[in-house]
Coordinates of C-alpha atoms and ligand atoms in Angstrom, one line a residue:
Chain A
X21 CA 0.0 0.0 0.0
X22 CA 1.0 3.3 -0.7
X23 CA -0.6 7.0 0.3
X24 CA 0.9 10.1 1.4
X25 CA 2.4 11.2 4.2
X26 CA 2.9 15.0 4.2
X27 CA 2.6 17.2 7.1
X28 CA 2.1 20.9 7.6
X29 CA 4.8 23.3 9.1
X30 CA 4.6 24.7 12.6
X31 CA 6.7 22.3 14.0
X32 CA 10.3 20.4 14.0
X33 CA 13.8 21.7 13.5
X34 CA 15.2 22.6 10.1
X35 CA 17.2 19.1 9.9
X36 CA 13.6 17.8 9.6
X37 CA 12.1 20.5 6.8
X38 CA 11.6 20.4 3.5
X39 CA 10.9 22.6 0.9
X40 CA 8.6 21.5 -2.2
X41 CA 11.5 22.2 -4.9
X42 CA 8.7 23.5 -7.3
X43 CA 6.1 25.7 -5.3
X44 CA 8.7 26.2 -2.5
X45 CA 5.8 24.8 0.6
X46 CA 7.7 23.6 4.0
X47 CA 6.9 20.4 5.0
X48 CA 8.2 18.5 8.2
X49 CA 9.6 15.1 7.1
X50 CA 7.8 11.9 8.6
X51 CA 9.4 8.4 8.2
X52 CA 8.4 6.4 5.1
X53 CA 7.6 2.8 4.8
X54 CA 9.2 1.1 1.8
X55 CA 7.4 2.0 -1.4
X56 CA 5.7 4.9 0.2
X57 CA 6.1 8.4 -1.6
X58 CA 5.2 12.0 0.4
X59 CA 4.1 14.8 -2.3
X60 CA 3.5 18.6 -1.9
X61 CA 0.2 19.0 0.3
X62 CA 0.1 22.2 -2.1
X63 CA 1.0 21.1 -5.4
X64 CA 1.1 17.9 -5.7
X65 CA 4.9 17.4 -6.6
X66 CA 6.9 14.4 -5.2
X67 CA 9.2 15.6 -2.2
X68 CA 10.6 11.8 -1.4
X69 CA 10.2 8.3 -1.5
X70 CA 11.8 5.1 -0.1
X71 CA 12.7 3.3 -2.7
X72 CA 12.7 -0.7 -3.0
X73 CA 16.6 -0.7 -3.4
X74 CA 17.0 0.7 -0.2
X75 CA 19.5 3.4 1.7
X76 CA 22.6 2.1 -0.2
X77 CA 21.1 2.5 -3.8
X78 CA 22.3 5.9 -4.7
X79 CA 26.1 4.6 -3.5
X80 CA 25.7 1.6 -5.5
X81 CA 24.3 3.3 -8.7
X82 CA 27.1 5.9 -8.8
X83 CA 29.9 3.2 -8.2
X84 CA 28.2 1.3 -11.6
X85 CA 28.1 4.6 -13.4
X86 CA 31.5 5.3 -12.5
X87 CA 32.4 1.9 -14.0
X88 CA 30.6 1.7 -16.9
X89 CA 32.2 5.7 -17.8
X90 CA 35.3 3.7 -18.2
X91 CA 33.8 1.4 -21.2
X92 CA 31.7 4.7 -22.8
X93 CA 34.6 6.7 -23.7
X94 CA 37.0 4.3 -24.4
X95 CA 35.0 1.4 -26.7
X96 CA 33.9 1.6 -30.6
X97 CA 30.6 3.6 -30.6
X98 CA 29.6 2.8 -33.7
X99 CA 31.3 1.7 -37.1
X100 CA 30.5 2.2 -40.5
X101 CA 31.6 1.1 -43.8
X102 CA 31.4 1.6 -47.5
X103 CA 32.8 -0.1 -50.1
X104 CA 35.6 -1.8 -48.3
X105 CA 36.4 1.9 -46.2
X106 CA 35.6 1.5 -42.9
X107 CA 35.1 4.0 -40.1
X108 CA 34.8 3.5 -36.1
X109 CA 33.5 6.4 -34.1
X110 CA 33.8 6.8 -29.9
X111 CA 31.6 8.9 -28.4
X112 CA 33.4 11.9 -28.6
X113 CA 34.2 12.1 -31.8
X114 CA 30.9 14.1 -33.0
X115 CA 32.5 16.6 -30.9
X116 CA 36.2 16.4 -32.2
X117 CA 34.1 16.6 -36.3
X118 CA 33.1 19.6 -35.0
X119 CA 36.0 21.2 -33.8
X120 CA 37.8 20.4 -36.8
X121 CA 35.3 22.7 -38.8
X122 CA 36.3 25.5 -36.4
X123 CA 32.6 25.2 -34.3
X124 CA 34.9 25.1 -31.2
X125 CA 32.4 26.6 -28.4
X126 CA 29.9 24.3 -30.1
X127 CA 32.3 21.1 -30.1
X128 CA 33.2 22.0 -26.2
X129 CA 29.5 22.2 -25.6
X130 CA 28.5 19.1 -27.0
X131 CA 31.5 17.6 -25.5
X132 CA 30.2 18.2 -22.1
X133 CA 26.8 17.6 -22.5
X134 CA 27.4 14.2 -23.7
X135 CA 30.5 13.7 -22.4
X136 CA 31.7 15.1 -19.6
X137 CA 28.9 16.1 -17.6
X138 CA 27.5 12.4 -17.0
X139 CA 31.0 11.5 -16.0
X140 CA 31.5 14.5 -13.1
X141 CA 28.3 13.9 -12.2
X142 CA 28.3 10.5 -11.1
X143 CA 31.9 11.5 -9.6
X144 CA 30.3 14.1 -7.8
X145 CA 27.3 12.0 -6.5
X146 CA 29.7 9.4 -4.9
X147 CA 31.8 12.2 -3.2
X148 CA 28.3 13.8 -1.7
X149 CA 27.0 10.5 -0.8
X150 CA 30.3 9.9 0.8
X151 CA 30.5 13.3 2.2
X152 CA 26.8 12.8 3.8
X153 CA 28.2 9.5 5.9
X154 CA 30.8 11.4 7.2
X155 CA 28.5 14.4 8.1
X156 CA 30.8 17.1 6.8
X157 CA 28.4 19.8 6.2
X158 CA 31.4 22.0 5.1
X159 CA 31.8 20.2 1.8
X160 CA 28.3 19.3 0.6
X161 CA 26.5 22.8 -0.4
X162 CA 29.0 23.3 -2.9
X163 CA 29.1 19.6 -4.6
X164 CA 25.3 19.7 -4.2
X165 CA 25.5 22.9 -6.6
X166 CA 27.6 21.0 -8.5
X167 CA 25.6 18.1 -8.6
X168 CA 22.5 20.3 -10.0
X169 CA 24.6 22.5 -12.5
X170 CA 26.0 18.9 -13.8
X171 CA 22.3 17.1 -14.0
X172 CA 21.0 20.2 -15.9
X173 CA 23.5 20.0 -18.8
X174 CA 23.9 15.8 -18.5
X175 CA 22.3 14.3 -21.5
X176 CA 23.1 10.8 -22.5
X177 CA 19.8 9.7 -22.9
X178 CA 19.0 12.5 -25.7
X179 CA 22.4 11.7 -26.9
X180 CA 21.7 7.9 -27.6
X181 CA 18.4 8.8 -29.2
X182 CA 20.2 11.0 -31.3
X183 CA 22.6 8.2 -32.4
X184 CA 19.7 5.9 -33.0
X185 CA 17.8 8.2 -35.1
X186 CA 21.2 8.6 -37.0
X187 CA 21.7 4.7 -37.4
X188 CA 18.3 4.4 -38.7
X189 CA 19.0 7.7 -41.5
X190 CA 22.5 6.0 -42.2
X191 CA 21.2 2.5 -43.0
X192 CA 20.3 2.9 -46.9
X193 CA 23.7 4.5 -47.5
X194 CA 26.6 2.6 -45.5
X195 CA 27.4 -0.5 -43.2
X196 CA 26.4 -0.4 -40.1
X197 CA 27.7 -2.2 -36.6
X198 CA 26.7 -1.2 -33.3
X199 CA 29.8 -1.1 -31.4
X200 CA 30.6 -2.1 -27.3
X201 CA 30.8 1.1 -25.9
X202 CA 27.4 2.1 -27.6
X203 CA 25.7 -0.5 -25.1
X204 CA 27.8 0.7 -22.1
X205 CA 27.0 4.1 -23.0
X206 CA 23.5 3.3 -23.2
X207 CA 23.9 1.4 -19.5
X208 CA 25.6 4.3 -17.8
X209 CA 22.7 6.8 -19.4
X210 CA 20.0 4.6 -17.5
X211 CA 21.9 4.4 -14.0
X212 CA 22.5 7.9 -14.5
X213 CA 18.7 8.4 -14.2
X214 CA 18.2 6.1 -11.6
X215 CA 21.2 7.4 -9.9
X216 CA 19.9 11.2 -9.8
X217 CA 16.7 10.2 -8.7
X218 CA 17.2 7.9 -6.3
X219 CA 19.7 10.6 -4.8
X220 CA 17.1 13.6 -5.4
X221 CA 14.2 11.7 -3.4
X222 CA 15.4 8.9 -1.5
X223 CA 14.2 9.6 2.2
X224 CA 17.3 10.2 4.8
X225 CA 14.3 10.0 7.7
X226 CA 15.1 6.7 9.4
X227 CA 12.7 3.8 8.4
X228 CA 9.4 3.5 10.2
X229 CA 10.6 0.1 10.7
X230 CA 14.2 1.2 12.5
X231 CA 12.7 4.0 14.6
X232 CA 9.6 1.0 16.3
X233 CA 13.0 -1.1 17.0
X234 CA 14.8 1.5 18.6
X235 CA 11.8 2.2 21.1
X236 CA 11.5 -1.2 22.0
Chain B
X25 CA 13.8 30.3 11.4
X26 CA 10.3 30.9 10.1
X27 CA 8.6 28.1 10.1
X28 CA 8.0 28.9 6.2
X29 CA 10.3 31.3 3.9
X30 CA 8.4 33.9 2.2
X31 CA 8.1 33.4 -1.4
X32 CA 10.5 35.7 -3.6
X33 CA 9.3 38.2 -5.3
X34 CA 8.6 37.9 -9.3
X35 CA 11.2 39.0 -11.4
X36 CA 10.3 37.9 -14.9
X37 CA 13.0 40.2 -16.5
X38 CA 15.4 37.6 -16.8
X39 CA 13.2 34.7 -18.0
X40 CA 11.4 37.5 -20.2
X41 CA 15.1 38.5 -22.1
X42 CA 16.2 35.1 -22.3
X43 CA 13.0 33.8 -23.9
X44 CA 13.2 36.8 -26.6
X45 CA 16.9 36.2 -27.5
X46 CA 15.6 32.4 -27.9
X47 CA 13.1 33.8 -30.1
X48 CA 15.3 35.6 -32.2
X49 CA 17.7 33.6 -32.7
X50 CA 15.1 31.1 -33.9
X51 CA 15.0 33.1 -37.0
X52 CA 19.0 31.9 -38.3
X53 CA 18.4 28.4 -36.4
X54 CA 15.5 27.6 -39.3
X55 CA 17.3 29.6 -42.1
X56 CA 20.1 28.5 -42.0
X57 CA 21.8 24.5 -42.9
X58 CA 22.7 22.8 -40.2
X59 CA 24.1 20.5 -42.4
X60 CA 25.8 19.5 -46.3
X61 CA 25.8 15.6 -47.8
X62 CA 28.5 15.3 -50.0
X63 CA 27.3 11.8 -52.1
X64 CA 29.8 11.1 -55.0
X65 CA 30.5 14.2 -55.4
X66 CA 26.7 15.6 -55.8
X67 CA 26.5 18.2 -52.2
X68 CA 23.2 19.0 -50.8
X69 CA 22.7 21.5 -47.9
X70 CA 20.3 20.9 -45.5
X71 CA 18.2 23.7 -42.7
X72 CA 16.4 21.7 -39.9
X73 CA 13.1 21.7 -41.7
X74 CA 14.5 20.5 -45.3
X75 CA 16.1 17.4 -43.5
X76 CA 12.7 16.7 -41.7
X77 CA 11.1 16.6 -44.9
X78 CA 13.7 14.8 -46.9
X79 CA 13.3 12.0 -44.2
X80 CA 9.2 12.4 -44.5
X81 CA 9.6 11.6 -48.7
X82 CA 12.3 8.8 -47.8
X83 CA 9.5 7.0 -45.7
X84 CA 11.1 7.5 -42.7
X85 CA 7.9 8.8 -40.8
X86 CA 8.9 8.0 -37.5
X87 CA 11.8 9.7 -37.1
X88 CA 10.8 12.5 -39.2
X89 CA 8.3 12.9 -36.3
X90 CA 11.0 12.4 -33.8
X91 CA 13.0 15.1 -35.5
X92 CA 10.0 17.1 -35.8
X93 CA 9.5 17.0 -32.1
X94 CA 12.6 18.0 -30.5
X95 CA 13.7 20.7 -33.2
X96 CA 10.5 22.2 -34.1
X97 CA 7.5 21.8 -31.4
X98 CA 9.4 21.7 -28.6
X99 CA 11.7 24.6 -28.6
X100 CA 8.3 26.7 -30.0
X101 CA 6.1 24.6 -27.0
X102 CA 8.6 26.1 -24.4
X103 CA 8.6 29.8 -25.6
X104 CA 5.4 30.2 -26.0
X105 CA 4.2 28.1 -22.8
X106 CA 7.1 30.3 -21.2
X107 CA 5.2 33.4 -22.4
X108 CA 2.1 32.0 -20.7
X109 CA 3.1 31.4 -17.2
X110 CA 4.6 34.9 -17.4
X111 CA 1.3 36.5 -17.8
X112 CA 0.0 34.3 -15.4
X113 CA 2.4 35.8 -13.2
X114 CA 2.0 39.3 -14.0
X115 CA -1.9 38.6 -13.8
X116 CA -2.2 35.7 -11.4
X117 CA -5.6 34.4 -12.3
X118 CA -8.2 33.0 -9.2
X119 CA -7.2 29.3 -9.6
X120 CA -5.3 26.7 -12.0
X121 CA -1.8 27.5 -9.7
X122 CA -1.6 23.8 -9.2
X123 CA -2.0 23.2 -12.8
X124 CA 0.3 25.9 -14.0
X125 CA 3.3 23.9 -11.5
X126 CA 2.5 21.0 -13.4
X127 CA 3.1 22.7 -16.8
X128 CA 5.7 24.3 -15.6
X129 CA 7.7 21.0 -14.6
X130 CA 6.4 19.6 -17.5
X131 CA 8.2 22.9 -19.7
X132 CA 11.6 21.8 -18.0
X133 CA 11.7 18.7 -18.4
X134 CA 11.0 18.4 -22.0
X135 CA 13.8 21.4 -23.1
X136 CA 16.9 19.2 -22.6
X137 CA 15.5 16.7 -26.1
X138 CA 15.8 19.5 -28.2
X139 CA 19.4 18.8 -28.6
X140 CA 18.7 16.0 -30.9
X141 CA 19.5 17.7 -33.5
X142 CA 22.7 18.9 -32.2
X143 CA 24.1 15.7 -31.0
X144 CA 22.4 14.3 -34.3
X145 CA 24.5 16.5 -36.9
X146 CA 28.2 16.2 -34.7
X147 CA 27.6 12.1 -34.3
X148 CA 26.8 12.0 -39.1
X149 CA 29.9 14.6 -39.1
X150 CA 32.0 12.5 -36.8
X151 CA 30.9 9.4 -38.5
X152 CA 30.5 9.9 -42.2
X153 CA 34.0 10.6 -43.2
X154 CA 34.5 8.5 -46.7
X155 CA 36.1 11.6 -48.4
X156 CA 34.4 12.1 -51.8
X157 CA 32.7 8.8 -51.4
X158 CA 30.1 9.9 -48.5
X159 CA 30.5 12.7 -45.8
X160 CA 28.4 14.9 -44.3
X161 CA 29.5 18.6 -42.6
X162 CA 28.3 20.9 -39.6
X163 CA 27.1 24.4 -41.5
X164 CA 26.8 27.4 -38.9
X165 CA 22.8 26.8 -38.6
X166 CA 23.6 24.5 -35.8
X167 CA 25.3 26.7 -34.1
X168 CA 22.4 29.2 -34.2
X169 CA 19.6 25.9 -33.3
X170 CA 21.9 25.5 -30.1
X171 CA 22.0 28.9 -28.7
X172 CA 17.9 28.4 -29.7
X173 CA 18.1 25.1 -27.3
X174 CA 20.4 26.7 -24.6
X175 CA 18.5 30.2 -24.4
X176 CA 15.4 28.7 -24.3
X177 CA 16.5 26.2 -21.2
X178 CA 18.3 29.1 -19.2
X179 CA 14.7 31.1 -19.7
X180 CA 13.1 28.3 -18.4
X181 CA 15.4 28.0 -15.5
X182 CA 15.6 31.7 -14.7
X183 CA 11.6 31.0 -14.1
X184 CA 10.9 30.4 -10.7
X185 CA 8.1 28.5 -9.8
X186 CA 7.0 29.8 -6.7
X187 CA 6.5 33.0 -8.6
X188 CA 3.1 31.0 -9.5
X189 CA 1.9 31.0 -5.6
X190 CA 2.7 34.6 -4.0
X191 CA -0.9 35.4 -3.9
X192 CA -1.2 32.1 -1.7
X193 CA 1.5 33.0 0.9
X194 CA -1.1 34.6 3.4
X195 CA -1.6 31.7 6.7
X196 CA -5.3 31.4 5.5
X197 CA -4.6 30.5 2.4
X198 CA -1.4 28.2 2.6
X199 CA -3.3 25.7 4.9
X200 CA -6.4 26.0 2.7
X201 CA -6.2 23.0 -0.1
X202 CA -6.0 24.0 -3.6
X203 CA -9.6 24.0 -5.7
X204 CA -8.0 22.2 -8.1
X205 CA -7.7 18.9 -6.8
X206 CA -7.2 17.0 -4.0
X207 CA -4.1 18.5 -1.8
X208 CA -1.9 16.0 0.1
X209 CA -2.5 12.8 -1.7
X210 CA 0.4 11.1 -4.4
X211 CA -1.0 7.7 -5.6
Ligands
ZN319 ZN1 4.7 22.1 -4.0

């Protein structure tokens, strides 16, 4: 079973507050049950969940991101051939065509939208979740910044439609084979997703579960 | 600490500059090619609407909509939407607040796809590199379609949201559940 669990403001120290990141509306956090989401009294937006993975999930999915990065870059993308004149492409190298025609900002843009970003990012997640264990409050406004700058201009997912669309245009003129690193690439775009959100909303109130076992 | 932080004030001259630069520059994005074929030796230049169609007459309807989508209806979908919830702000209207969030998360989360295109012109340049055989080359209309994409997203994030409920920050009204649906329950 699932339902809300909201409350209004009034009461509870900031530690236990949260803002609706849309309509900006204070709630106090309560503890979640597995499976259970809370969403804005106000608008209706989801504030958090607990997740089936549990606590460790957003630790675990930027470890595999961070792995699978390695793969991404560094595998065949995609490679083509015509008439004997064959052509293998990383993931990157839409950006290097470009800064070859002298679209340099453009070429550094796509680079790090496609790129780089999703790399830092999951990088950056691992240091915050790492940083939350240890309670240093010192470190973690600024990664968190980080973190949100990073997931605005992270786009694998459009990135590997774009390719497909591409494959699909390319196959009445040339050869084509769908390389390794376009399936890691794929992989780390999907943790990537599940990574953010499971970082964004996952619940840091203890379990409803944990909290009846301490009072016993 | 207040219990709740007071709204911030409107300031839609950000979002509102942003979102006419967008529009502007949507004027070279659609002129201009994004993109030449060179196929033994016969070069065609394409803008972002010649390719859809070119795709549309080679049967390739689903990606001609796909293309469609993220080049064309989205970045015109987020301007004008943009346009929208600033008159809504400027002229908060009696209800529809919670519906407005809605479109409103709904306007951010569809801006990143438009660069499909983008990544979709670098990844054929990258790839199709056969010399005079087959190859295909960036032309400076991309360049204007992604300050299109980036101008329209930075509008969209110099938006705030909680612009959409400073009429609603009096006590009264806060606790009061919206009128347009029911408050405090996610399925
Ligand atoms: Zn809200």
């Amino acid at each position: 079973m699932s339902s809300l669990i909201a409350q209004f403001h009034a009461e509870g120290n900031a530690a236990r507050r949260v803002a609706c990141r849309l309509c900006g509306y204070e709630h106090v956090r309560v503890p979640l049950a597995r499976g259970q989401r809370a969403g804005c009294v106000r608008c209706g937006t989801m504030l958090e969940k607990r997740g089936r993975f549990g606590p460790h999930a957003p630790l675990a999915f930027a470890l595999t991101g961070i792995i699978l990065a390695i793969p991404s870059v560094t595998l065949p993308l995609i490679t083509v051939s015509k008439i004997g004149n064959i052509r293998m492409s990383l993931v990157y190298s839409g950006a290097g065509a470009l800064w070859d025609h002298g679209m340099r900002i453009l070429a550094t843009w796509v680079f790090i939208c496609g790129t780089l970003a999703p790399v830092l990012l999951f990088a950056t997640l691992g240091a915050l979740i790492a940083a939350r264990r240890e309670l240093d409050p010192a470190m973690s406004p600024r990664l968190l910044r980080a973190a949100h700058a990073l997931e605005y201009w992270a786009m694998p997912e459009v990135h590997v439609l774009a390719v497909l669309v591409a494959l699909i245009k390319l196959g009445t003129l040339v050869n084509v084979f769908i390389g390794p690193g376009f399936w890691c690439y794929t992989a780390m775009s999907v943790v990537l997703a599940l990574a953010w959100r499971s970082f964004e909303f996952e619940s840091t109130e203890p379990a409803a579960g944990a909290r009846r076992a301490f009072s016993a | 600490m207040t219990p709740s932080a007071a709204p911030p004030p409107p300031a839609p001259g950000p979002p509102l500059a942003l979102a006419l630069a967008g529009t502007i520059m949507m004027v070279p994005a659609n002129l201009l090619p994004v993109l030449s074929t060179n196929l033994t030796g016969q070069t065609r230049s394409d803008t972002i609407i010649s390719g859809i169609v070119a795709l549309w007459e080679d049967g390739m309807w689903g990606i001609a909509a796909i293309v469609f989508t993220a080049s064309i209806l989205i970045p015109v979908l987020k301007l004008l939407g943009l346009g929208w919830l600033l008159l809504a702000v400027r002229w908060p209207p009696r209800d529809g607040r919670r519906r407005r969030t809605l479109f409103y998360a709904v306007l951010d989360f569809i801006g990143r796809w438009s660069m499909l295109d983008v990544f979709l012109v670098a990844f054929l340049a990258g790839t199709v590199k056969f010399g005079a055989l087959a190859s295909v080359e960036p032309r400076t209309g991309i360049v204007a379609f992604t300050a299109v994409v980036v101008l329209t997203v930075l509008a969209t994030n110099a938006f705030d949201p909680r612009w959409l409920w400073v009429e609603a920050s009096n006590p009264d009204e806060r606790t009061a559940p919206d009128p347009d649906g029911p408050a405090g329950q996610t399925p």
